């Protein structure tokens, strides 16, 4: 039996809303990629070069720890993967998630939210971080009906 997971990282709640709509529309399980160390408002201040998020994004090798793990990742065939766009790509904690599991034989469908950037840079980068996955084209879901999009691509 095929199972679908919606895994997402959300710093402000915007991506979380899209993830919940996708999970409800597709009957998928929901998993929040939560950092082991919570991000404060100061951590997320992208205008400060010394903020935690800025420092993480400057370091390609940075892999922030995740608080919890997916209970049975082997049970899922399809994973919708959601995140906000940071510095034109996915946040490093998403890379932590991608490297934590074996995605061989799994379909991964990315979705993102952003104030101004597209998803293309994140898609290219994630393909190199996790080449074993069967990647489907993703979407930027700003102002898009996330549920309708998910039903269309799944």
mmCIF file of C-alpha atoms in Angstrom:
data_model
loop_
_atom_site.group_PDB
_atom_site.id
_atom_site.type_symbol
_atom_site.label_atom_id
_atom_site.label_comp_id
_atom_site.label_asym_id
_atom_site.label_seq_id
_atom_site.Cartn_x
_atom_site.Cartn_y
_atom_site.Cartn_z
ATOM 1 C CA UNK A 1 0.000 0.000 0.000
ATOM 2 C CA UNK A 2 1.416 3.369 -1.021
ATOM 3 C CA UNK A 3 1.717 6.043 1.636
ATOM 4 C CA UNK A 4 2.419 9.729 1.324
ATOM 5 C CA UNK A 5 4.197 12.002 3.776
ATOM 6 C CA UNK A 6 4.170 15.783 3.875
ATOM 7 C CA UNK A 7 7.395 16.834 5.600
ATOM 8 C CA UNK A 8 7.952 20.531 6.122
ATOM 9 C CA UNK A 9 10.077 23.141 7.830
ATOM 10 C CA UNK A 10 8.329 26.400 8.650
ATOM 11 C CA UNK A 11 9.964 29.327 10.412
ATOM 12 C CA UNK A 12 6.958 31.653 10.450
ATOM 13 C CA UNK A 13 3.928 29.425 9.877
ATOM 14 C CA UNK A 14 3.378 30.224 6.196
ATOM 15 C CA UNK A 15 4.854 26.945 4.928
ATOM 16 C CA UNK A 16 3.030 25.067 7.722
ATOM 17 C CA UNK A 17 -0.341 26.276 6.406
ATOM 18 C CA UNK A 18 0.471 25.041 2.913
ATOM 19 C CA UNK A 19 1.722 21.707 4.310
ATOM 20 C CA UNK A 20 -1.482 21.137 6.286
ATOM 21 C CA UNK A 21 -3.599 21.874 3.194
ATOM 22 C CA UNK A 22 -1.534 19.423 1.112
ATOM 23 C CA UNK A 23 -1.770 16.692 3.752
ATOM 24 C CA UNK A 24 -5.524 17.117 4.062
ATOM 25 C CA UNK A 25 -6.047 17.131 0.283
ATOM 26 C CA UNK A 26 -3.947 14.014 -0.306
ATOM 27 C CA UNK A 27 -4.686 12.026 2.852
ATOM 28 C CA UNK A 28 -0.982 12.154 3.701
ATOM 29 C CA UNK A 29 0.713 11.961 7.067
ATOM 30 C CA UNK A 30 2.260 15.191 8.326
ATOM 31 C CA UNK A 31 5.749 15.617 9.798
ATOM 32 C CA UNK A 32 7.221 18.930 10.905
ATOM 33 C CA UNK A 33 10.971 19.257 10.521
ATOM 34 C CA UNK A 34 11.608 21.033 13.806
ATOM 35 C CA UNK A 35 15.051 22.254 14.767
ATOM 36 C CA UNK A 36 16.572 20.784 17.921
ATOM 37 C CA UNK A 37 17.377 24.376 18.847
ATOM 38 C CA UNK A 38 14.381 26.664 18.272
ATOM 39 C CA UNK A 39 14.918 29.697 15.987
ATOM 40 C CA UNK A 40 14.305 33.017 17.739
ATOM 41 C CA UNK A 41 13.310 36.193 15.914
ATOM 42 C CA UNK A 42 16.943 37.344 16.196
ATOM 43 C CA UNK A 43 18.093 34.021 14.681
ATOM 44 C CA UNK A 44 15.848 34.624 11.674
ATOM 45 C CA UNK A 45 16.915 38.234 11.076
ATOM 46 C CA UNK A 46 18.168 37.898 7.508
ATOM 47 C CA UNK A 47 19.320 41.523 7.523
ATOM 48 C CA UNK A 48 21.998 40.685 10.107
ATOM 49 C CA UNK A 49 25.082 38.915 8.771
ATOM 50 C CA UNK A 50 25.640 37.561 12.301
ATOM 51 C CA UNK A 51 22.190 36.015 12.765
ATOM 52 C CA UNK A 52 22.010 32.252 13.092
ATOM 53 C CA UNK A 53 20.145 31.820 9.803
ATOM 54 C CA UNK A 54 22.660 34.007 7.946
ATOM 55 C CA UNK A 55 25.610 32.083 9.378
ATOM 56 C CA UNK A 56 23.985 28.729 8.546
ATOM 57 C CA UNK A 57 23.280 29.755 4.978
ATOM 58 C CA UNK A 58 26.852 30.979 4.457
ATOM 59 C CA UNK A 59 28.134 27.495 5.351
ATOM 60 C CA UNK A 60 27.331 24.887 2.669
ATOM 61 C CA UNK A 61 28.261 22.102 5.096
ATOM 62 C CA UNK A 62 26.031 23.314 7.926
ATOM 63 C CA UNK A 63 23.443 20.746 8.995
ATOM 64 C CA UNK A 64 21.308 21.993 11.888
ATOM 65 C CA UNK A 65 20.044 19.185 14.123
ATOM 66 C CA UNK A 66 16.430 18.079 13.862
ATOM 67 C CA UNK A 67 14.429 17.533 17.062
ATOM 68 C CA UNK A 68 12.654 14.335 16.000
ATOM 69 C CA UNK A 69 12.680 11.655 13.314
ATOM 70 C CA UNK A 70 10.028 10.246 11.006
ATOM 71 C CA UNK A 71 8.751 7.125 12.776
ATOM 72 C CA UNK A 72 8.839 4.807 9.746
ATOM 73 C CA UNK A 73 10.250 6.514 6.671
ATOM 74 C CA UNK A 74 10.434 3.172 4.856
ATOM 75 C CA UNK A 75 6.619 3.094 4.774
ATOM 76 C CA UNK A 76 6.388 6.116 2.459
ATOM 77 C CA UNK A 77 6.582 6.052 -1.327
ATOM 78 C CA UNK A 78 5.976 9.751 -1.886
ATOM 79 C CA UNK A 79 7.214 12.716 0.128
ATOM 80 C CA UNK A 80 6.005 16.263 -0.362
ATOM 81 C CA UNK A 81 8.823 18.408 1.038
ATOM 82 C CA UNK A 82 8.027 21.978 2.058
ATOM 83 C CA UNK A 83 10.175 24.883 3.187
ATOM 84 C CA UNK A 84 10.607 28.642 2.927
ATOM 85 C CA UNK A 85 13.206 29.900 0.469
ATOM 86 C CA UNK A 86 16.259 31.288 2.264
ATOM 87 C CA UNK A 87 18.968 32.965 0.199
ATOM 88 C CA UNK A 88 17.463 31.517 -3.023
ATOM 89 C CA UNK A 89 17.611 27.887 -1.789
ATOM 90 C CA UNK A 90 16.243 25.575 0.880
ATOM 91 C CA UNK A 91 17.269 26.140 4.516
ATOM 92 C CA UNK A 92 20.148 23.927 5.645
ATOM 93 C CA UNK A 93 17.861 22.025 8.037
ATOM 94 C CA UNK A 94 16.085 20.646 4.943
ATOM 95 C CA UNK A 95 19.449 19.249 3.826
ATOM 96 C CA UNK A 96 19.764 17.614 7.260
ATOM 97 C CA UNK A 97 16.401 15.939 6.630
ATOM 98 C CA UNK A 98 17.341 14.806 3.120
ATOM 99 C CA UNK A 99 20.600 13.284 4.320
ATOM 100 C CA UNK A 100 18.981 11.508 7.288
ATOM 101 C CA UNK A 101 17.003 8.985 5.214
ATOM 102 C CA UNK A 102 17.380 6.704 2.222
ATOM 103 C CA UNK A 103 15.269 8.253 -0.529
ATOM 104 C CA UNK A 104 16.109 5.628 -3.164
ATOM 105 C CA UNK A 105 12.851 4.522 -4.789
ATOM 106 C CA UNK A 106 10.879 7.409 -3.265
ATOM 107 C CA UNK A 107 9.250 10.238 -5.176
ATOM 108 C CA UNK A 108 9.975 13.653 -3.689
ATOM 109 C CA UNK A 109 7.872 16.673 -4.625
ATOM 110 C CA UNK A 110 9.175 19.981 -3.259
ATOM 111 C CA UNK A 111 7.041 22.998 -2.465
ATOM 112 C CA UNK A 112 8.145 26.330 -1.098
ATOM 113 C CA UNK A 113 7.016 29.712 0.102
ATOM 114 C CA UNK A 114 8.948 32.922 -0.462
ATOM 115 C CA UNK A 115 8.658 36.647 -0.353
ATOM 116 C CA UNK A 116 10.457 37.088 -3.655
ATOM 117 C CA UNK A 117 12.566 34.105 -4.773
ATOM 118 C CA UNK A 118 11.626 31.185 -6.996
ATOM 119 C CA UNK A 119 12.088 27.487 -6.226
ATOM 120 C CA UNK A 120 14.526 26.678 -9.057
ATOM 121 C CA UNK A 121 17.732 27.208 -7.079
ATOM 122 C CA UNK A 122 16.454 25.005 -4.262
ATOM 123 C CA UNK A 123 15.440 22.264 -6.679
ATOM 124 C CA UNK A 124 18.869 22.182 -8.319
ATOM 125 C CA UNK A 125 20.653 22.160 -4.974
ATOM 126 C CA UNK A 126 18.443 19.456 -3.421
ATOM 127 C CA UNK A 127 19.032 17.175 -6.406
ATOM 128 C CA UNK A 128 22.740 17.260 -5.588
ATOM 129 C CA UNK A 129 22.184 16.809 -1.845
ATOM 130 C CA UNK A 130 19.855 13.844 -2.416
ATOM 131 C CA UNK A 131 20.474 12.334 -5.865
ATOM 132 C CA UNK A 132 18.838 8.980 -5.028
ATOM 133 C CA UNK A 133 15.317 10.432 -4.922
ATOM 134 C CA UNK A 134 12.988 10.438 -7.916
ATOM 135 C CA UNK A 135 12.376 14.189 -7.997
ATOM 136 C CA UNK A 136 9.207 15.694 -9.457
ATOM 137 C CA UNK A 137 9.067 19.373 -10.361
ATOM 138 C CA UNK A 138 8.116 21.515 -7.407
ATOM 139 C CA UNK A 139 6.156 24.701 -7.010
ATOM 140 C CA UNK A 140 6.265 28.007 -5.221
ATOM 141 C CA UNK A 141 2.926 28.157 -3.420
ATOM 142 C CA UNK A 142 2.592 31.876 -2.711
ATOM 143 C CA UNK A 143 -1.025 32.734 -3.416
ATOM 144 C CA UNK A 144 -1.623 29.274 -4.912
ATOM 145 C CA UNK A 145 -4.292 26.823 -3.762
ATOM 146 C CA UNK A 146 -1.920 24.294 -2.192
ATOM 147 C CA UNK A 147 -4.594 21.589 -1.947
ATOM 148 C CA UNK A 148 -5.514 21.839 -5.641
ATOM 149 C CA UNK A 149 -1.848 21.824 -6.654
ATOM 150 C CA UNK A 150 -1.153 18.727 -4.532
ATOM 151 C CA UNK A 151 -4.116 16.801 -5.967
ATOM 152 C CA UNK A 152 -2.893 17.671 -9.462
ATOM 153 C CA UNK A 153 0.720 16.517 -8.973
ATOM 154 C CA UNK A 154 0.230 13.470 -6.767
#
